[in-house]
Coordinates of C-alpha atoms and ligand atoms in Angstrom, one line a residue:
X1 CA -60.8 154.8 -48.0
X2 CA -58.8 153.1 -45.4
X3 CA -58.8 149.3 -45.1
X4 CA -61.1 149.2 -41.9
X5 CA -63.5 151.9 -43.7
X6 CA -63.6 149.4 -46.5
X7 CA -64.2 146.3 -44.7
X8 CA -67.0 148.4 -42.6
X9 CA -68.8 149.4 -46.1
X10 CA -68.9 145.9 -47.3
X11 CA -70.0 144.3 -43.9
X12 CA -72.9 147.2 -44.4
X13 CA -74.2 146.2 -47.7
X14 CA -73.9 142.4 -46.1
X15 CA -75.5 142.4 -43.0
X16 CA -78.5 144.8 -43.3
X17 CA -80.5 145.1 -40.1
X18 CA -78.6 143.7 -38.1
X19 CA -77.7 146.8 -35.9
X20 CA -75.8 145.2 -33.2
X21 CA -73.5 143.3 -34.8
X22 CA -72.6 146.6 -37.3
X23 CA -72.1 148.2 -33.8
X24 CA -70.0 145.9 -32.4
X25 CA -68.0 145.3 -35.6
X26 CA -67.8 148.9 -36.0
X27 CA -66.4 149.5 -32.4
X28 CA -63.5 146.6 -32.6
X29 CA -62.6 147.5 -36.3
X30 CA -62.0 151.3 -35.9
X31 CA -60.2 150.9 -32.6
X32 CA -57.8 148.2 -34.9
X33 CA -57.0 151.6 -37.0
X34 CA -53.4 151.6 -35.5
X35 CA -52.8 148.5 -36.2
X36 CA -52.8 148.3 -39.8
X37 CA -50.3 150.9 -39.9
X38 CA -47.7 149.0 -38.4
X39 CA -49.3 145.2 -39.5
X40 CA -49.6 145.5 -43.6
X41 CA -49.3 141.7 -43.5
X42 CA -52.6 141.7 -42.2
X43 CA -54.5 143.3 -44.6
X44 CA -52.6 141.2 -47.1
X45 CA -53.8 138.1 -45.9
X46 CA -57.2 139.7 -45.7
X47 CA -57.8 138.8 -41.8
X48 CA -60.3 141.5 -40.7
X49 CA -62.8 140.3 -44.3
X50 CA -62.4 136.7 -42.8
X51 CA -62.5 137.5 -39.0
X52 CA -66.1 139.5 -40.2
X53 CA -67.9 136.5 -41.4
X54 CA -68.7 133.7 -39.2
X55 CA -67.3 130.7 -39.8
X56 CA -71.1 128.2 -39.3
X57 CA -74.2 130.0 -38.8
X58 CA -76.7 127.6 -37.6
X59 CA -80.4 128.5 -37.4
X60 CA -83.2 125.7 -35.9
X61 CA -86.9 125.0 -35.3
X62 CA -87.9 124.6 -31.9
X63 CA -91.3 123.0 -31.5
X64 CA -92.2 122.3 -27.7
X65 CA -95.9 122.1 -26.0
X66 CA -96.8 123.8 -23.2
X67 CA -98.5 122.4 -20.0
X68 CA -102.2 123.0 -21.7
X69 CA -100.9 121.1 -24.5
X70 CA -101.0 124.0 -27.0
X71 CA -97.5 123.3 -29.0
X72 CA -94.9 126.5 -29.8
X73 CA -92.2 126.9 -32.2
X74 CA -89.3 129.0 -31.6
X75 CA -86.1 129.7 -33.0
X76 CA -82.6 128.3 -32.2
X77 CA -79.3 129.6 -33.0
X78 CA -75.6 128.5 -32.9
X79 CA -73.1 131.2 -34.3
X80 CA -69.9 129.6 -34.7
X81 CA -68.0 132.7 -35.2
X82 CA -64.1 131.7 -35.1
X83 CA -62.3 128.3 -34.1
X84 CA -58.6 129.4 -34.8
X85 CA -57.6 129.5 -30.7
X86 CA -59.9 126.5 -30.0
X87 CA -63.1 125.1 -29.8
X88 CA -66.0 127.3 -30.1
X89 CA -66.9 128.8 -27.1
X90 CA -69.8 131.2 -25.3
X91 CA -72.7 131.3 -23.9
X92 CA -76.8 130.5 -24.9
X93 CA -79.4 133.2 -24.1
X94 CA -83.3 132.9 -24.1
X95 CA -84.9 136.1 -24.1
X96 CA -87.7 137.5 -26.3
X97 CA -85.7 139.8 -28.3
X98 CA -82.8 137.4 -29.5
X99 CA -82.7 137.8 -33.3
X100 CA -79.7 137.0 -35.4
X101 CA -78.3 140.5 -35.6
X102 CA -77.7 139.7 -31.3
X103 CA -76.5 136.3 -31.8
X104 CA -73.8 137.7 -34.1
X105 CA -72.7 141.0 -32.0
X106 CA -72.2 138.7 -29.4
X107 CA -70.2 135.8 -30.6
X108 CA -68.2 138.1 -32.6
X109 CA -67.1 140.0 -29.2
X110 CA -66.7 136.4 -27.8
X111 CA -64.2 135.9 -30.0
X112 CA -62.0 138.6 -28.7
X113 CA -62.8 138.0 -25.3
X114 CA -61.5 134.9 -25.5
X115 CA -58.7 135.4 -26.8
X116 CA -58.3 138.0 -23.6
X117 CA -58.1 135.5 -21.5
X118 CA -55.2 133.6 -22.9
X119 CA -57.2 130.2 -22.8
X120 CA -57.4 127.9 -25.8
X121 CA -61.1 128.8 -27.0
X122 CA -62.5 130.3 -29.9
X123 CA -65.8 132.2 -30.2
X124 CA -69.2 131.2 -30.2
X125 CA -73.1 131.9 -28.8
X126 CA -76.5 130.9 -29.2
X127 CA -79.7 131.2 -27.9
X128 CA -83.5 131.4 -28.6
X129 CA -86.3 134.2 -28.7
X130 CA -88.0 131.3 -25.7
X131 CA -89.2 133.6 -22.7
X132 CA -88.5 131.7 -19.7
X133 CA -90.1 134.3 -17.8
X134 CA -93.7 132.6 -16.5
X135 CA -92.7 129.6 -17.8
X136 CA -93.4 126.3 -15.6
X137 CA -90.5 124.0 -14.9
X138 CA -91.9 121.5 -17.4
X139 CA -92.4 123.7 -20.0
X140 CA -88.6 124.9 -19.6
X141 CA -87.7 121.5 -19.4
X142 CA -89.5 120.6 -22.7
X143 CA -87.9 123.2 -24.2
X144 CA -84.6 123.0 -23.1
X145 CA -84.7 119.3 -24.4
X146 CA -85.9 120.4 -28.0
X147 CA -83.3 123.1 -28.3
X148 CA -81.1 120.4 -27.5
X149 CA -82.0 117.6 -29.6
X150 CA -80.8 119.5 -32.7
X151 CA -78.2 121.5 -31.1
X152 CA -76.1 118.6 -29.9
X153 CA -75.5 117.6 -33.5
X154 CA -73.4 120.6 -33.2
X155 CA -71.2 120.9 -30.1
X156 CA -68.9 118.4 -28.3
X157 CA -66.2 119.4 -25.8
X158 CA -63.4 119.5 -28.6
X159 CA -65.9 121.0 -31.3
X160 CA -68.5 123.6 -29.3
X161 CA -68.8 124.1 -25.6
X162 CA -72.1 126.6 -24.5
X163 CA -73.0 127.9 -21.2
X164 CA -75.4 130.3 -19.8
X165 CA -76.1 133.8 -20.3
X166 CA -79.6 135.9 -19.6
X167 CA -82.2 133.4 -18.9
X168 CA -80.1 131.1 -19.2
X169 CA -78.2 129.9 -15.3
X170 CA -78.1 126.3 -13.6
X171 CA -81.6 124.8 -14.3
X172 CA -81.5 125.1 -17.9
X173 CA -78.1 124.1 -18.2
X174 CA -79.2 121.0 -16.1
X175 CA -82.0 120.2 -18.5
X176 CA -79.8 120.9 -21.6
X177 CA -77.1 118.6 -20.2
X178 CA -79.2 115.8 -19.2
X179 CA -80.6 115.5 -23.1
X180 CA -77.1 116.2 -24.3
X181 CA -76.2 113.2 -22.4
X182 CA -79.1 111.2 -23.5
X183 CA -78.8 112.1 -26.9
X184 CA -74.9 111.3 -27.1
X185 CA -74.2 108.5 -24.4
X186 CA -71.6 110.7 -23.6
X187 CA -70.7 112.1 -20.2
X188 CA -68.4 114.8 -21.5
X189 CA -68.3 118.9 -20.7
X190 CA -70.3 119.9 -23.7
X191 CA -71.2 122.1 -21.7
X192 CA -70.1 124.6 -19.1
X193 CA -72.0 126.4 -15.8
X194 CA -72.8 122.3 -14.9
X195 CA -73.8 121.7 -11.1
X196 CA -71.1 120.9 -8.8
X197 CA -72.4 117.2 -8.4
X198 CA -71.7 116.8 -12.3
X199 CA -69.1 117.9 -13.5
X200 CA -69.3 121.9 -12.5
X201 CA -66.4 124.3 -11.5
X202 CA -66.6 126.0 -7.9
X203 CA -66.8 129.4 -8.6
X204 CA -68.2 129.3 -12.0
X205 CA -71.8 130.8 -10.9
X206 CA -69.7 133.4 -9.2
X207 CA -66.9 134.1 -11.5
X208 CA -68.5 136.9 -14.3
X209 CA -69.2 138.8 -11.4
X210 CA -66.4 138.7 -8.9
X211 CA -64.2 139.1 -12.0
X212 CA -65.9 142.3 -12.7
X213 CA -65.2 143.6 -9.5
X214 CA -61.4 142.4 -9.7
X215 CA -61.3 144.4 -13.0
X216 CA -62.5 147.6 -11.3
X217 CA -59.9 146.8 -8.5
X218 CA -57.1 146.6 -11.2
X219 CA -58.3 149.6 -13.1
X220 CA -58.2 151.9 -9.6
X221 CA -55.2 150.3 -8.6
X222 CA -53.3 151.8 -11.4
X223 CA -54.2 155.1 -10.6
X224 CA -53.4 154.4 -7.1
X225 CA -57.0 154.2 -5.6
X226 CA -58.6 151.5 -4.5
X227 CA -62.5 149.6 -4.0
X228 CA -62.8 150.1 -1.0
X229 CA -65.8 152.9 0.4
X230 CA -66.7 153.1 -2.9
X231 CA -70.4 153.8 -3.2
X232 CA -71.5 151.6 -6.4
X233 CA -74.2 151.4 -8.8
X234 CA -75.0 148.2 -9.8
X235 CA -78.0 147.3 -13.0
X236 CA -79.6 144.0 -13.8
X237 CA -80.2 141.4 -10.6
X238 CA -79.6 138.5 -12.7
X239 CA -75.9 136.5 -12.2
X240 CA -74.2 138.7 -12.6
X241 CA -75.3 141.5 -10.9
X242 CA -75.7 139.4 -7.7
X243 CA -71.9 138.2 -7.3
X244 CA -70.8 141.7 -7.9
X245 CA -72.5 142.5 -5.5
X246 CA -71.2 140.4 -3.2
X247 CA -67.6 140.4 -4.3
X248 CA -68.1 144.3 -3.7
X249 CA -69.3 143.4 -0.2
X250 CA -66.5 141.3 0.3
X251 CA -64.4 144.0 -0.7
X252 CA -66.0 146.7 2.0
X253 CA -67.6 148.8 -1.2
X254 CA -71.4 149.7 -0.9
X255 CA -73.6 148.4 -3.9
X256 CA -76.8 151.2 -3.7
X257 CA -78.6 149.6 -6.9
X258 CA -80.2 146.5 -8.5
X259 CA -82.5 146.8 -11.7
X260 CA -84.3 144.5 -13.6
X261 CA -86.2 145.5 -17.0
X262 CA -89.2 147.2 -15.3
X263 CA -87.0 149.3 -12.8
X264 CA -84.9 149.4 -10.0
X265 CA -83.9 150.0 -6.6
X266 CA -82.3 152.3 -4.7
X267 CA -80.6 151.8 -1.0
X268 CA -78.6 154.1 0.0
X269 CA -77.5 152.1 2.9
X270 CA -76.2 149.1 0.6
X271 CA -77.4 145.8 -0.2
X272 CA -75.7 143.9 3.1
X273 CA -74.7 140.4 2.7
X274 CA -78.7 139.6 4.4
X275 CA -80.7 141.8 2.3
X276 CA -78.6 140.2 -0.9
X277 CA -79.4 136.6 0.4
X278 CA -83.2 137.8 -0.2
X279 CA -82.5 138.7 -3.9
X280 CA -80.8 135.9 -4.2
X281 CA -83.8 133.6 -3.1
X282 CA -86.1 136.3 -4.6
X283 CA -84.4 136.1 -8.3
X284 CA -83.6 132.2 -8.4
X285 CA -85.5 130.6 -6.6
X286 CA -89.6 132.6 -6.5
X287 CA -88.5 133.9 -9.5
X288 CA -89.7 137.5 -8.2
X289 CA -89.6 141.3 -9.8
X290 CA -86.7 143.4 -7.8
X291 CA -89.6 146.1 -6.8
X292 CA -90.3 143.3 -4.3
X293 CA -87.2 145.0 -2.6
X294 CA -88.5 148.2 -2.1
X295 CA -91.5 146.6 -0.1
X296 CA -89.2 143.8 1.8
X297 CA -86.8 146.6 2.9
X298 CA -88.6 149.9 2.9
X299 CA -86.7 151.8 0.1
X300 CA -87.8 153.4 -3.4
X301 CA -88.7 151.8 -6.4
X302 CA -88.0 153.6 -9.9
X303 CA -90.4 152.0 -12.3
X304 CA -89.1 152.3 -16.0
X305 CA -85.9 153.4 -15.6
X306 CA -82.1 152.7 -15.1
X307 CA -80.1 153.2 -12.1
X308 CA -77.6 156.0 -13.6
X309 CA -79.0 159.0 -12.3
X310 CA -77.5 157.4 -8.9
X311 CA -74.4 159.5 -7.7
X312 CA -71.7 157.0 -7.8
X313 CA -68.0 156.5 -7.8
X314 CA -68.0 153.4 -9.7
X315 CA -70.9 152.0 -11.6
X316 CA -71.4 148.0 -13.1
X317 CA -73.9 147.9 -16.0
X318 CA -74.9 143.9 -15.5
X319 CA -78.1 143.4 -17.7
X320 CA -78.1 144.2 -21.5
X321 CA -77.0 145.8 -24.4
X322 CA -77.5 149.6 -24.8
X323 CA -78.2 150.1 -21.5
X324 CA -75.8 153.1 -20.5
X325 CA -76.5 155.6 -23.4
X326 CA -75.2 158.9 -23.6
X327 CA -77.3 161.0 -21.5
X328 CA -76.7 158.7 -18.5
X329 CA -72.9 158.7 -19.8
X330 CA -72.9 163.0 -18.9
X331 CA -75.0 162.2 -15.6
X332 CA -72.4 160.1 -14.5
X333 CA -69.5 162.2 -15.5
X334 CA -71.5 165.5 -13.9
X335 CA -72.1 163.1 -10.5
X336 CA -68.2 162.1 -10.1
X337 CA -68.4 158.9 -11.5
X338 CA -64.7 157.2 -11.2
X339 CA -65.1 154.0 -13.5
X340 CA -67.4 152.3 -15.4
X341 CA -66.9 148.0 -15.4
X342 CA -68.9 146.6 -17.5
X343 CA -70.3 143.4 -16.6
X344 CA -72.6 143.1 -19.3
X345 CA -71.8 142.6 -23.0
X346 CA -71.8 145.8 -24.9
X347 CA -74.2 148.0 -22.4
X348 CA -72.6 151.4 -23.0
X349 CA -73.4 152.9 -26.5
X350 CA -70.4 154.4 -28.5
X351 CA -71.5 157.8 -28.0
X352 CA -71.1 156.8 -24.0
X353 CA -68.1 155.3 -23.8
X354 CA -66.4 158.3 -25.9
X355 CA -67.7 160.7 -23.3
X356 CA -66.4 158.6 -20.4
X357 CA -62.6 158.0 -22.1
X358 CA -62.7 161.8 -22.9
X359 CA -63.9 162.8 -19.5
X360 CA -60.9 160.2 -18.2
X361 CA -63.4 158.3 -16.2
X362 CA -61.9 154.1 -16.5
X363 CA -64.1 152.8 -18.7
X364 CA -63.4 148.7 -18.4
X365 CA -65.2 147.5 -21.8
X366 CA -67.3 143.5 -21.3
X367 CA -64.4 141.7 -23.5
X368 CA -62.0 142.6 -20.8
X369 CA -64.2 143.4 -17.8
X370 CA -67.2 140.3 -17.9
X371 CA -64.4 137.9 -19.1
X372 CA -64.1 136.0 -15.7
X373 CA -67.1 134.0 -16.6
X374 CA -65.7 132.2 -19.6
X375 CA -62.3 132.1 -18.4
X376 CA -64.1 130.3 -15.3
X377 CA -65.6 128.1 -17.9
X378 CA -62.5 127.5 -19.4
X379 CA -61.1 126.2 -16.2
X380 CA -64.2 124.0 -15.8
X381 CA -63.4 122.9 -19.4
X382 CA -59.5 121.6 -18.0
X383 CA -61.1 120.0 -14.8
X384 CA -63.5 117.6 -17.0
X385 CA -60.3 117.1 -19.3
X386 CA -58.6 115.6 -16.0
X387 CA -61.3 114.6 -14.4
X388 CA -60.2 115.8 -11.5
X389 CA -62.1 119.2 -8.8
X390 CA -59.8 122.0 -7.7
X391 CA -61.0 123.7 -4.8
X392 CA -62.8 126.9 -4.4
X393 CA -59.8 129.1 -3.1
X394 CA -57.6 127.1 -6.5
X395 CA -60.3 128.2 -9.0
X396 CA -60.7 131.9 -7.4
X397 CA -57.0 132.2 -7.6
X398 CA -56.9 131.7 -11.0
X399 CA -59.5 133.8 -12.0
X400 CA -57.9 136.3 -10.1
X401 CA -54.9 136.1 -12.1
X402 CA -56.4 135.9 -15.8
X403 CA -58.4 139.2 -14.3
X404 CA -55.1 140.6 -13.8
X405 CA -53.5 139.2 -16.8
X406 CA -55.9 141.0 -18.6
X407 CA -55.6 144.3 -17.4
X408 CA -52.1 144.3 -17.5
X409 CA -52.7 143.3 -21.5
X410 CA -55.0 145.9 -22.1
X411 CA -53.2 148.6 -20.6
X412 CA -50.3 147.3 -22.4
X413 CA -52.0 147.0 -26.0
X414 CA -53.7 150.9 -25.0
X415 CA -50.1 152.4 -24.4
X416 CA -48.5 151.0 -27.0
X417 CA -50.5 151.4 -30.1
X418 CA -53.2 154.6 -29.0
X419 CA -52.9 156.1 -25.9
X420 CA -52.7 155.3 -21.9
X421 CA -56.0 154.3 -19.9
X422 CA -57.5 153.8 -23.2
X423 CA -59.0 150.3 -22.3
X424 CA -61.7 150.0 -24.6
X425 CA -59.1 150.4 -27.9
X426 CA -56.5 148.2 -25.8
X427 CA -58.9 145.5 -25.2
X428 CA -59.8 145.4 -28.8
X429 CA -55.8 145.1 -30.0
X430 CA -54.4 142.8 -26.9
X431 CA -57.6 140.4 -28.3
X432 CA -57.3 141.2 -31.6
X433 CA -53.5 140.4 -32.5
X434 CA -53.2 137.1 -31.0
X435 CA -56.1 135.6 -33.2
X436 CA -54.7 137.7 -36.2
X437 CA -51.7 135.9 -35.9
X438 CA -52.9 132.4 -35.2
X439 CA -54.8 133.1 -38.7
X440 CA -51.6 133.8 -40.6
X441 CA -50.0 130.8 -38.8
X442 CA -52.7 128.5 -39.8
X443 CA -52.9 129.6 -43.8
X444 CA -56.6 130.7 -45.6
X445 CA -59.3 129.0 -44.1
Ligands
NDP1 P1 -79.6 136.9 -16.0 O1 -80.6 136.3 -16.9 O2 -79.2 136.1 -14.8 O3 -80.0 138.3 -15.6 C1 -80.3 139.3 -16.6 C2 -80.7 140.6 -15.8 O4 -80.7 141.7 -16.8 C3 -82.1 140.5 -15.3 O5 -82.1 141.3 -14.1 C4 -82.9 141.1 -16.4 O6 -84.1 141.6 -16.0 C5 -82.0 142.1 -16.9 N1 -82.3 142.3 -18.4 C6 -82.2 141.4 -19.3 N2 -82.6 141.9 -20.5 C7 -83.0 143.2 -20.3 C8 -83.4 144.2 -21.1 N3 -83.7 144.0 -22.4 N4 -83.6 145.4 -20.5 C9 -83.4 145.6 -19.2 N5 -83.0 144.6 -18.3 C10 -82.8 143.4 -18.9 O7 -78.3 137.1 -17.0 P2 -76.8 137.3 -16.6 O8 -76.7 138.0 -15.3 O9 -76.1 136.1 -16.8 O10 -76.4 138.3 -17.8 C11 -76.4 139.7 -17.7 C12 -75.4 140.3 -18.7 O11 -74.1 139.8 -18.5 C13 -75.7 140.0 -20.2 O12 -75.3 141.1 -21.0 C14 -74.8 138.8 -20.5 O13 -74.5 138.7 -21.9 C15 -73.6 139.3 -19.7 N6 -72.6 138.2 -19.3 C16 -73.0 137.1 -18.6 C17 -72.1 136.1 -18.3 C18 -72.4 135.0 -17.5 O14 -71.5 134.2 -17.1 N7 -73.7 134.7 -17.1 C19 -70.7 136.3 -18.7 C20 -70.4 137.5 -19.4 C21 -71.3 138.4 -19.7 P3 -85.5 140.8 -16.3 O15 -85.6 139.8 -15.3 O16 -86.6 141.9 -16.2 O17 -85.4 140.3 -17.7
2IT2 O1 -70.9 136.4 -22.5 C1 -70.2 135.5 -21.9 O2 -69.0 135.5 -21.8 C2 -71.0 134.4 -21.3 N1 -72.2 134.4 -21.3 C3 -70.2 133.2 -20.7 C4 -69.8 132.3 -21.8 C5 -69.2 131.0 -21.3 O3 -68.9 130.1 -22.2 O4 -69.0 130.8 -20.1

C-alpha cells in the first residue's frame, strides 16, 4: 500500500462519520501522490500522519435565551488544525447542519489555503449548529456573546484570529467583538471582517468574491481568453455570491444566477449593478428569500434546485459544500461550460471535478480560488499590527496580487509534479510543500 493509501486507512478507522473531512483529506492526500516520490523525507518525518490530526479540538456549551425567555443550548467549536506558518486562522459559521466532521473538512483545507496565499497564518475554523435564520437581533446578540464568552479563552491576535463565514458577516462579528473586548480589556484584531469604524480592512467584505473573479480572470488569461461577455452562473446570494457578482459587473461579464437553499433565479438579462443593490438590501439588511427577485424583477424562480442546468461559459458555486455533483458536472460540460471558480469551500464533489479536469474545462478549486477572503483578512491582520488604514485601491491591489501569486503557484506546482491546467492537484502541492517543510524545519511537534 502506498504511504498516502496508508495514512487514508488509518484516518478511516479514526474519524468514522465524519464524511467531509474523509473527503477532503482524501482529495488533498491523493493529489500529494507525486510528491512522495520525489520527497521520502517526508514520509520519514511522518508529516502527512501529523498534518491529519488537528493540533486542539475544542468543543463548547452554548446556553442563550431567547426573547420569550425559553433558554437554548447549542454547540461551539474551535478546530485548531495547524499553527506551523502562524497563528490559527479561518473563519466561524452558524448554520444548522455544522457538526464536527464540517468543522474539520474545513479547517483542514484552511490550512492549505493559507499557506496559498503566502501570508504568515496557520489553519483554523469554528462555528455553531445556531440558525440565525428568524432569529431577532437580540437573540443573535445573546448568542453571539455566549459563544464568545468561552471562545475568547481561546484566540488572541498572535494565538487564533476568526472571521465570518455562512451566517456569519458584519453583525455577528460586531457582537462577537464587542464581548471579546469586554471579556479581555483588550482592543486587539482577535478578530477579522471588523467594521471600518473599528479596526476593519476596506475591501475585506468584498475580497472572497472579487478574488474569485480575479482567479477566473487568471485562469482564462492563460489560455488566452478573457472575462469579459462571459455569460456566468453564479449560486448562493450570501457574500460571496454578491461581490462576484459585482466584480463580474465591473468586469463587463453578465451574472444570469443567484440561489439560496430553496432555489434560485434566473435572468437572462444579468443582475445590473441596480437590480444587485436590491439583493444586497434584500439579503442583509430585510433578511429576504432570493424568490423575492423573481417577483421584484419579473423573471423565474426554480424552487428546489441549483442553478447548473444554466448554459454558461463560466460558473461560481458560492454557497456550500457538495453543491456541484456530478450530473450537473456533464450538464455543464454538454452546455459549453469554460471554467468552474469555486467560491465556496469544497462545492464540487470528486466525481465533478474529475469530469471537468478530463473534459479540460478550468476547474479553480476554493483553496486557491475563495482564498481572497483570508488573504484580505490577513491584510486586516498587518493594518491592526501598525495601527495604521491603507486605502481601498492599496488593499485591492494587493489582493489582486496574492490572486495572481496564486495562480501563478498553482499552475507552477500542476506542471511540475502532474500535469498542465491541473489546478485542483497543483493547489494541493503549491499549499502542501511549504507547510511540509516548515514542519521539518521546526522538529516533531
Ligand atoms: P453567507 O451566509 O453570506 O451566504 C451563504 C449562501 O449560501 C446563502 O445564499 C445560503 O442560502 C446558501 N447556503 C448555505 N448553506 C446552504 C445549503 N446547505 N444548501 C444550499 N444553499 C446554502 O455565506 P458566505 O457567502 O460567506 O459563504 C458562502 C461559501 O463561501 C461557503 O462555502 C463559505 O465557506 C465560503 N467562503 C466564504 C468566505 C468569506 O469570506 N465569507 C471566504 C472563503 C470561502 P440560505 O440563506 O438559504 O441559507
Ligand atoms: O473559508 C474561508 O476562507 C473564510 N471563511 C474566511 C476566513 C478568514 O479568516 O477570513
Amino acid at each position: 500500500m502506498s504511504y498516502v493509501q496508508d495514512v487514508l486507512e488509518t484516518m478511516r478507522q479514526r474519524n468514522q462519520r465524519q464524511p467531509e473531512f474523509m473527503q477532503a483529506a482524501q482529495i488533498v492526500l491523493e493529489s500529494l501522490e507525486p510528491v512522495f516520490d520525489v520527497h521520502p523525507e517526508y514520509q520519514e518525518a511522518s508529516i502527512l500522519e501529523r498534518l491529519t490530526e488537528a493540533e486542539r479540538t475544542i468543543i463548547f456549551r452554548v446556553p442563550w435565551v431567547d426573547d420569550s425567555g425559553k433558554i437554548h443550548v447549542n454547540r461551539g467549536y474551535r478546530i485548531q488544525f495547524s499553527s506551523v506558518l502562524g497563528p490559527y486562522k479561518g473563519g466561524l459559521r452558524f448554520h444548522p447542519t455544522v457538526n464536527l466532521s464540517i468543522m474539520k473538512f474545513l479547517a483542514f483545507e484552511q490550512t492549505f489555503k493559507n499557506s496559498l496565499t503566502g501570508l504568515p497564518m496557520g489553519g483554523a475554523k469554528g462555528g455553531s449548529d445556531f440558525d440565525p435564520k428568524g432569529k431577532s437581533d437580540s437573540e443573535v446578540m445573546r448568542f453571539c456573546q455566549s459563544f464568545m464568552t468561552e471562545l475568547q479563552r481561546h484566540i488572541g491576535p498572535d494565538t487564533d484570529v476568526p472571521a465570518g463565514d455562512i451566517g456569519v458577516g458584519g453583525r455577528e462579528i460586531g457582537y462577537l467583538f464587542g464581548q471579546y473586548r469586554r471579556i479581555r480589556n483588550h482592543f486587539t484584531g482577535a478578530l477579522t471582517g471588523k467594521g471600518l469604524n473599528w479596526g476593519g480592512s476596506l475591501v475585506r467584505p468584498e475580497a472572497t468574491g472579487f478574488g474569485a473573479v480575479y482567479f477566473a480572470q487568471e485562469m482564462l488569461h492563460g489560455v488566452g481568453d478573457t472575462i469579459e461577455d462571459k455569460v456566468c452562473t453564479v449560486s448562493g446570494s450570501g457574500n460571496v455570491a454578491q461581490y462576484t457578482v459585482q466584480k463580474l459587473n465591473d468586469l463587463g461579464a453578465k451574472a444570469v444566477t443567484l440561489s439560496d437553499s430553496s432555489g434560485y433565479i434566473h435572468d437572462p438579462e444579468g443582475i445590473s449593478p441596480e437590480k444587485l443593490q436590491w439583493v444586497m438590501e434584500l439579503k442583509n439588511v430585510k433578511r429576504g428569500r432570493i424568490e423575492e427577485y423573481a417577483q421584484e424583477f419579473g423573471v423565474t424562480y426554480y424552487p428546489g434546485e441549483r442553478p447548473w442546468k444554466v448554459p454558461c461559459q463560466v460558473a461560481f458555486p458560492c454557497a456550500t459544500q457538495n453543491e456541484v455533483e456530478l450530473e450537473d458536472a456533464k450538464t455543464l460540460i454538454a452546455n459549453g461550460c469554460l471554467a468552474v471558480a469555486e467560491g465556496a469551500n469544497m462545492p464540487t464533489v470528486p466525481e465533478a471535478i474529475d469530469a471537468f479536469i478530463k473534459a479540460t474545462v478550468l476547474f479553480g478549486p476554493g483553496k486557491a480560488a475563495n482564498a481572497g477572503g483570508v488573504a484580505t483578512s490577513g491584510l486586516e491582520m498587518s493594518q491592526n499590527a501598525m495601527r495604521l488604514k491603507w486605502t481601498f485601491e492599496e488593499v485591492d491591489r494587493r489582493l489582486h496580487r496574492i490572486m495572481h501569486d496564486i495562480y501563478r503557484a498553482t499552475a507552477e506546482a500542476a506542471q511540475r509534479y502532474h500535469e498542465a491546467g491541473n489546478f485542483e492537484v497543483g493547489a494541493n502541492i503549491a499549499g502542501f510543500l511549504k507547510v511540509a517543510d516548515s514542519m521539518l524545519d521546526q522538529g516533531v511537534v
